[in-house]
mmCIF file of C-alpha atoms in Angstrom:
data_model
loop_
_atom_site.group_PDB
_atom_site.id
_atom_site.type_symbol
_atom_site.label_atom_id
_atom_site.label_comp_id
_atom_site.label_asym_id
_atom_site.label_seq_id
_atom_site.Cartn_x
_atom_site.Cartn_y
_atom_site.Cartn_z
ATOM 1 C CA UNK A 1 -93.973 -116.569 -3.752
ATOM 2 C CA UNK A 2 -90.912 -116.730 -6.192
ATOM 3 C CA UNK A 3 -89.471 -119.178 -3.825
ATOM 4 C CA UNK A 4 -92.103 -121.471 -3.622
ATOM 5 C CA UNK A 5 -92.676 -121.188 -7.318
ATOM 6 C CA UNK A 6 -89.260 -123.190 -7.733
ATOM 7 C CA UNK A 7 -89.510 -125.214 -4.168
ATOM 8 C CA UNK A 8 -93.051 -126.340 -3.875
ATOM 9 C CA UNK A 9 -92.483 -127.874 -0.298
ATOM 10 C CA UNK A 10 -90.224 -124.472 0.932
ATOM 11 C CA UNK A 11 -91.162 -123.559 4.161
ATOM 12 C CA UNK A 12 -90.465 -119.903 5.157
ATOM 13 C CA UNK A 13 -90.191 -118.864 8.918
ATOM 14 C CA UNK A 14 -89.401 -115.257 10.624
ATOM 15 C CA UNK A 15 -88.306 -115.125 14.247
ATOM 16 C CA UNK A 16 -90.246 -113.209 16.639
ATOM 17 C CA UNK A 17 -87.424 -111.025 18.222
ATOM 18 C CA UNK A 18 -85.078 -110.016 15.581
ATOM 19 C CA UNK A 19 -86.978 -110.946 12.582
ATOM 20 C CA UNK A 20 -84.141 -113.153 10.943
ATOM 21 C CA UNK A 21 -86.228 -114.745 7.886
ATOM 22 C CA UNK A 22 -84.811 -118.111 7.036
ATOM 23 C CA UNK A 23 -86.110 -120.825 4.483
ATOM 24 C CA UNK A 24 -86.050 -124.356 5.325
ATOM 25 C CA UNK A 25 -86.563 -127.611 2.166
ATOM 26 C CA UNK A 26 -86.706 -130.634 2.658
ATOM 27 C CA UNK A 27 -85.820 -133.177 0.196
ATOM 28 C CA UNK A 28 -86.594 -136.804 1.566
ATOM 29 C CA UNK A 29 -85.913 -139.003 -1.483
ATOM 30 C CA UNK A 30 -82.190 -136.995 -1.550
ATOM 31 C CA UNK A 31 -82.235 -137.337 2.321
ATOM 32 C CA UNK A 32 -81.399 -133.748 1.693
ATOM 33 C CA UNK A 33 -82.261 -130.671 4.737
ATOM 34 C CA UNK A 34 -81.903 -127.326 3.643
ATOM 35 C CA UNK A 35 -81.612 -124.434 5.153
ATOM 36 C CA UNK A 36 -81.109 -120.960 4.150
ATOM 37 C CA UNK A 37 -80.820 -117.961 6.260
ATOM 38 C CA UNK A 38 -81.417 -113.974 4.792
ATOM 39 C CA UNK A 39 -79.312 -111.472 5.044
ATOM 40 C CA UNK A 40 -79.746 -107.671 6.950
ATOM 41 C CA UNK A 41 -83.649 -106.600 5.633
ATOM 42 C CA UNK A 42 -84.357 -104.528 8.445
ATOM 43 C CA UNK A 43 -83.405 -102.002 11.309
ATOM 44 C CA UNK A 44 -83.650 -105.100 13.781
ATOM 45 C CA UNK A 45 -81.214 -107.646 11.331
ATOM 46 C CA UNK A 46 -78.568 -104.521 11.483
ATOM 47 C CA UNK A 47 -78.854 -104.113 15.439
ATOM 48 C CA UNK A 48 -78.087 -108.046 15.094
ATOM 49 C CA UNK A 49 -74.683 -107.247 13.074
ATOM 50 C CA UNK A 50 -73.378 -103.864 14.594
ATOM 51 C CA UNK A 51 -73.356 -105.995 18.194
ATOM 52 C CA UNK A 52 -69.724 -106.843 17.527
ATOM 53 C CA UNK A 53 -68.525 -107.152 21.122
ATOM 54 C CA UNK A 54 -66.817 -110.520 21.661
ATOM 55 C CA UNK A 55 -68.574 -112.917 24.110
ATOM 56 C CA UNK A 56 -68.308 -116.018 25.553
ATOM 57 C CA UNK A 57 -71.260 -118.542 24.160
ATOM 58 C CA UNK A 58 -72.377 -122.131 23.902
ATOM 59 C CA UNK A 59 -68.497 -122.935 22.794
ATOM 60 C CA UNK A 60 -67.642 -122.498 26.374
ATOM 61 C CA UNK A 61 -64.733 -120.039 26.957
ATOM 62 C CA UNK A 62 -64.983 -119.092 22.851
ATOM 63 C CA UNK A 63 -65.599 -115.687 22.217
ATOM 64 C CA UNK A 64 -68.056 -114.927 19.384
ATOM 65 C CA UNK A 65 -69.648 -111.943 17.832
ATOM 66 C CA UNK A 66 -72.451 -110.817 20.136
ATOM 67 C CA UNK A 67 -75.024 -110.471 17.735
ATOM 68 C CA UNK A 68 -74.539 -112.890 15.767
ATOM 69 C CA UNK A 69 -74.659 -115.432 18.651
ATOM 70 C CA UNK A 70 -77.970 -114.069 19.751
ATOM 71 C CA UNK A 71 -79.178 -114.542 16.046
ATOM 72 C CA UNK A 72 -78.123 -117.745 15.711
ATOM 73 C CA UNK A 73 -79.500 -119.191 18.897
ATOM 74 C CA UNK A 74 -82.554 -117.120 18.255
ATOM 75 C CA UNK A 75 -82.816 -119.171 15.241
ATOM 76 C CA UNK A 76 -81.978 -122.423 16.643
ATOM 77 C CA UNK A 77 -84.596 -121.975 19.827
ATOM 78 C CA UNK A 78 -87.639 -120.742 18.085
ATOM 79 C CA UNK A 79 -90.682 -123.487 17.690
ATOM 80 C CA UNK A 80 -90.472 -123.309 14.168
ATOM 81 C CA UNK A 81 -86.433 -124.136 13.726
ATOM 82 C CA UNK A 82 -86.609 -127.295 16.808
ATOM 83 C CA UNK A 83 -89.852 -128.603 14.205
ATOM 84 C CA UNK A 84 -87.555 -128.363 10.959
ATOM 85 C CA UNK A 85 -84.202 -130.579 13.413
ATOM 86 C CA UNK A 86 -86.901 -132.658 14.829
ATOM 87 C CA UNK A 87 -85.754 -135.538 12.423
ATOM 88 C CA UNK A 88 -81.949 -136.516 12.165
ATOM 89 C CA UNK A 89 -82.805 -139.371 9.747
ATOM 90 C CA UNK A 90 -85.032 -139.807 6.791
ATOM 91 C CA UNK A 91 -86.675 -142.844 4.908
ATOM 92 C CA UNK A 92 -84.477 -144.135 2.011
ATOM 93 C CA UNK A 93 -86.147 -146.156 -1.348
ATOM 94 C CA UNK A 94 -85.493 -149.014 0.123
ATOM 95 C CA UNK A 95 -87.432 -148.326 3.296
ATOM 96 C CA UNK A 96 -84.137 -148.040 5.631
ATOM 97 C CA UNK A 97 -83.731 -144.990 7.850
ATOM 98 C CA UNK A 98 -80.655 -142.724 6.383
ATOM 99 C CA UNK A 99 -79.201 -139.415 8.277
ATOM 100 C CA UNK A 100 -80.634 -136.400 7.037
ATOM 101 C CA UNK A 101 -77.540 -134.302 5.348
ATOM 102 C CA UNK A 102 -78.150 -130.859 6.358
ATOM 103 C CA UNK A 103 -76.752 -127.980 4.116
ATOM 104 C CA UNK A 104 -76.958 -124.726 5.678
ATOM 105 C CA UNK A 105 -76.759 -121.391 3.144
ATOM 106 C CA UNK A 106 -76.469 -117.384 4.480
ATOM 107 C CA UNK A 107 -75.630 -114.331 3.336
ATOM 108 C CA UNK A 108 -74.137 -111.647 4.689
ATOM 109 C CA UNK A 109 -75.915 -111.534 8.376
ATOM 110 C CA UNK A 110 -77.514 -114.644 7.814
ATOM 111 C CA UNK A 111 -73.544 -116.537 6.302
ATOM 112 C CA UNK A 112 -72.509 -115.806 10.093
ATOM 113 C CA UNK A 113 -75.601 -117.134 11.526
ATOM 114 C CA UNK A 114 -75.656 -120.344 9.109
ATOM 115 C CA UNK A 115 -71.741 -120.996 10.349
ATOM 116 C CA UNK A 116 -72.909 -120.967 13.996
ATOM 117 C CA UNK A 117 -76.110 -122.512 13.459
ATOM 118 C CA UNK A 118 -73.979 -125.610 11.746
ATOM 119 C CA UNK A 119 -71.319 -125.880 14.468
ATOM 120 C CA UNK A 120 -74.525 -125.873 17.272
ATOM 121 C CA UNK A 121 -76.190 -128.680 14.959
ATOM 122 C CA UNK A 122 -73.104 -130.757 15.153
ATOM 123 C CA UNK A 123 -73.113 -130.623 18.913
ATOM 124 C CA UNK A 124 -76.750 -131.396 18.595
ATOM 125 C CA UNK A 125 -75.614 -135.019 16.864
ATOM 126 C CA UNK A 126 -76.727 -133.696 13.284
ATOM 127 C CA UNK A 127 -75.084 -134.608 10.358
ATOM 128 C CA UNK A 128 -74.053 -131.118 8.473
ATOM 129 C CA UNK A 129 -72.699 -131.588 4.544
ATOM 130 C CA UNK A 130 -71.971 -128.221 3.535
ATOM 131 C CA UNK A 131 -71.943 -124.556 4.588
ATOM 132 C CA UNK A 132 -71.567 -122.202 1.897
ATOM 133 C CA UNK A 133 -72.024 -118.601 2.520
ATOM 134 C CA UNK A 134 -72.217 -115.422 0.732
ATOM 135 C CA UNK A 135 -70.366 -111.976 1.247
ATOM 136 C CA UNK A 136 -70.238 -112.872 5.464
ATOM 137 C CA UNK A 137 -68.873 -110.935 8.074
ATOM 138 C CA UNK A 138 -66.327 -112.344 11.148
ATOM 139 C CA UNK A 139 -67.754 -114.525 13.632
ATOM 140 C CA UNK A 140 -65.519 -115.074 16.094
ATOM 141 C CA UNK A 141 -61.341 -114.890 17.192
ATOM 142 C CA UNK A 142 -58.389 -117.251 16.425
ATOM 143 C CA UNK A 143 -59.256 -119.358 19.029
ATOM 144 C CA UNK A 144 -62.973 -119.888 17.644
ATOM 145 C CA UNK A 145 -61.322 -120.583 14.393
ATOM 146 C CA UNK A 146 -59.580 -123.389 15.742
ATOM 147 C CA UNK A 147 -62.417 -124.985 17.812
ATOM 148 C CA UNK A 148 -65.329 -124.855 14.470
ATOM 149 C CA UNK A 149 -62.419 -126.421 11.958
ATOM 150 C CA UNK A 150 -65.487 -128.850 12.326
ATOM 151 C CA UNK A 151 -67.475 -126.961 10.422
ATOM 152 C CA UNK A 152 -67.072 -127.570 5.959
ATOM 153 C CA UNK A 153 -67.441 -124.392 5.456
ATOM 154 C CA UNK A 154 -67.327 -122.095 1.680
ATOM 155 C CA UNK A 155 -67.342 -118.301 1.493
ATOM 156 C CA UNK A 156 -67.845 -116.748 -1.574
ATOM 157 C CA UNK A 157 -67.373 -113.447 -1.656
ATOM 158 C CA UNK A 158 -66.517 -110.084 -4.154
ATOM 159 C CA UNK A 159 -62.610 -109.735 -4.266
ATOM 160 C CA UNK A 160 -64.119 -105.508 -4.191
ATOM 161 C CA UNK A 161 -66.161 -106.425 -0.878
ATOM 162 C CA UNK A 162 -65.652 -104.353 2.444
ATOM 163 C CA UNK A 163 -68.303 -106.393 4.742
ATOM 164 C CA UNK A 164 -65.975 -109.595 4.860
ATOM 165 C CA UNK A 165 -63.836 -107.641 6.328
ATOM 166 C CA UNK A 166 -65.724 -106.923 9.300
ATOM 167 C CA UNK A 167 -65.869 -105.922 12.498
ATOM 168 C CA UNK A 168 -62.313 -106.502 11.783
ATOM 169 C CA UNK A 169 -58.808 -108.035 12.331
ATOM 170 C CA UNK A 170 -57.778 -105.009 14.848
ATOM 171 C CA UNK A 171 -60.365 -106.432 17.232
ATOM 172 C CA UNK A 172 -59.547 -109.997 17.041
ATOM 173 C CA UNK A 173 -61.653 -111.158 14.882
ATOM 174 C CA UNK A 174 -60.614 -114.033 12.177
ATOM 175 C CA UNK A 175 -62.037 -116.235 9.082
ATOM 176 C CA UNK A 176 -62.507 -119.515 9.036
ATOM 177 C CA UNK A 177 -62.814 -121.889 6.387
ATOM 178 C CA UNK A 178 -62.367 -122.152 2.510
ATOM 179 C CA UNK A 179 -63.277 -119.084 0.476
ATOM 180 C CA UNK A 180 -64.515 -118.801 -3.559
ATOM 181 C CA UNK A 181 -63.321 -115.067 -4.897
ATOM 182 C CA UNK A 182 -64.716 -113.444 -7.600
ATOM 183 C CA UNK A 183 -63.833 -110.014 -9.614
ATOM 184 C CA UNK A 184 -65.214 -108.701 -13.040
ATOM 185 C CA UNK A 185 -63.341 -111.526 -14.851
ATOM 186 C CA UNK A 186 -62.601 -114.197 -12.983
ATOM 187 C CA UNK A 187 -62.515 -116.168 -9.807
ATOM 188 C CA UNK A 188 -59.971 -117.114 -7.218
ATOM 189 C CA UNK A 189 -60.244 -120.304 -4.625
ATOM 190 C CA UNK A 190 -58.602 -120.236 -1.719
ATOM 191 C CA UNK A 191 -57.686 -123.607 0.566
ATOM 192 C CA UNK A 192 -57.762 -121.785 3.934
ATOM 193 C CA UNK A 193 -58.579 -118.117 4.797
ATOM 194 C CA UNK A 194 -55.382 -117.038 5.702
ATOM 195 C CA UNK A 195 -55.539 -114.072 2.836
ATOM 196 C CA UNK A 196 -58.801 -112.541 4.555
ATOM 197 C CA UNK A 197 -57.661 -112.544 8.129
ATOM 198 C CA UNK A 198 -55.275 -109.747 6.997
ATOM 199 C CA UNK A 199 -56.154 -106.005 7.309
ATOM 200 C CA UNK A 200 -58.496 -104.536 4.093
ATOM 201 C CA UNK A 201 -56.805 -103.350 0.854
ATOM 202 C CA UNK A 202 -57.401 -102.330 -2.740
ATOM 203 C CA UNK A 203 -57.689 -105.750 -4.820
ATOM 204 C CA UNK A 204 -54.964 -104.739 -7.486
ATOM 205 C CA UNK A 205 -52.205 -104.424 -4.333
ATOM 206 C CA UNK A 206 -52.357 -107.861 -3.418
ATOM 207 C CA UNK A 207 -51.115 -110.793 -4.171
ATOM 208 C CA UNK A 208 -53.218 -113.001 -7.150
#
């Protein structure tokens, strides 16, 4: 209800399997798609995360986070998410078609899901603008990192926060993308994530 207080025409859609909750808006005069995916909420959304064995997907020999794969093509296969993509273009003033610009927003559970869901609508032939997610775990290895460089991806995250961290470097796992830090005073950006694919420590030992 407080959602579609503020976005009148806000769609809201929970999948039948894991029950991933994710929010769909659709602006046509801005030729604007947006989609925004809910983090961990129940005992099924944390089965989704804790899968953290690597496996091969639809990136052909890539190997990404179990779970999160399954959530994300969850997502992407259920009636309501194939009715949201069923457009790639929308009606401009002027009457001409224009490509929908989709920009896809997570956190946590639903950040790794939104980065997978984007790199699966580019190989769908949709336009994706922006991914920006918040406090999200590791997706996938070095070798997924290269292959989704496609993908315009932001994470903002807590310089204090464990969960980016996770499953973690030791079992291959990497960051992609550019990343927006924050602390109690202040905020960092960061061009690549080179910083986060090293191991975990205490905020005041690194380098500002």
């Amino acid at each position: 209800s407080e959602v579609r207080n503020i976005y009148p025409n806000a769609k809201i859609h929970v999948t039948q399997i894991s029950k991933i909750k994710f929010i769909s808006i659709v602006n046509s005069e801005a030729g604007t798609r947006l989609i925004c995916i809910r983090g961990n909420s129940n005992v099924k959304n944390w089965l989704v995360s804790m899968d953290a064995e690597l496996v091969k997907g639809f990136l052909g020999d890539i190997k990404i986070h179990s779970g999160f794969l399954k959530g994300a093509l969850e997502v992407y296969d259920s009636l309501a998410f194939k009715e949201i993509m069923r457009s790639k273009t929308s009606l401009g003033k002027q009457g001409n078609n224009l490509p929908l610009q989709n920009i896809i927003l997570g956190h946590s559970m639903g950040g790794a899901i939104a980065v997978l869901l984007a790199k699966k609508m580019q190989m769908e032939g949709h336009l994706v603008k922006e991914v920006v997610t918040f406090a999200q775990p590791m997706i996938t290895n070095s070798e997924g990192v290269s292959s989704m460089k496609s993908v315009p991806l932001l994470r903002v995250g807590l310089d204090r926060d464990v969960v980016i961290y996770l499953p973690g470097q030791e079992l291959g796992y990497k960051h992609m993308g550019q990343k927006l830090e924050f602390d109690s005073y202040n905020f960092r950006f960061f061009e690549d994530s080179s910083r986060d694919n090293q191991p975990w420590s205490p905020p005041e030992t690194r380098e500002p």
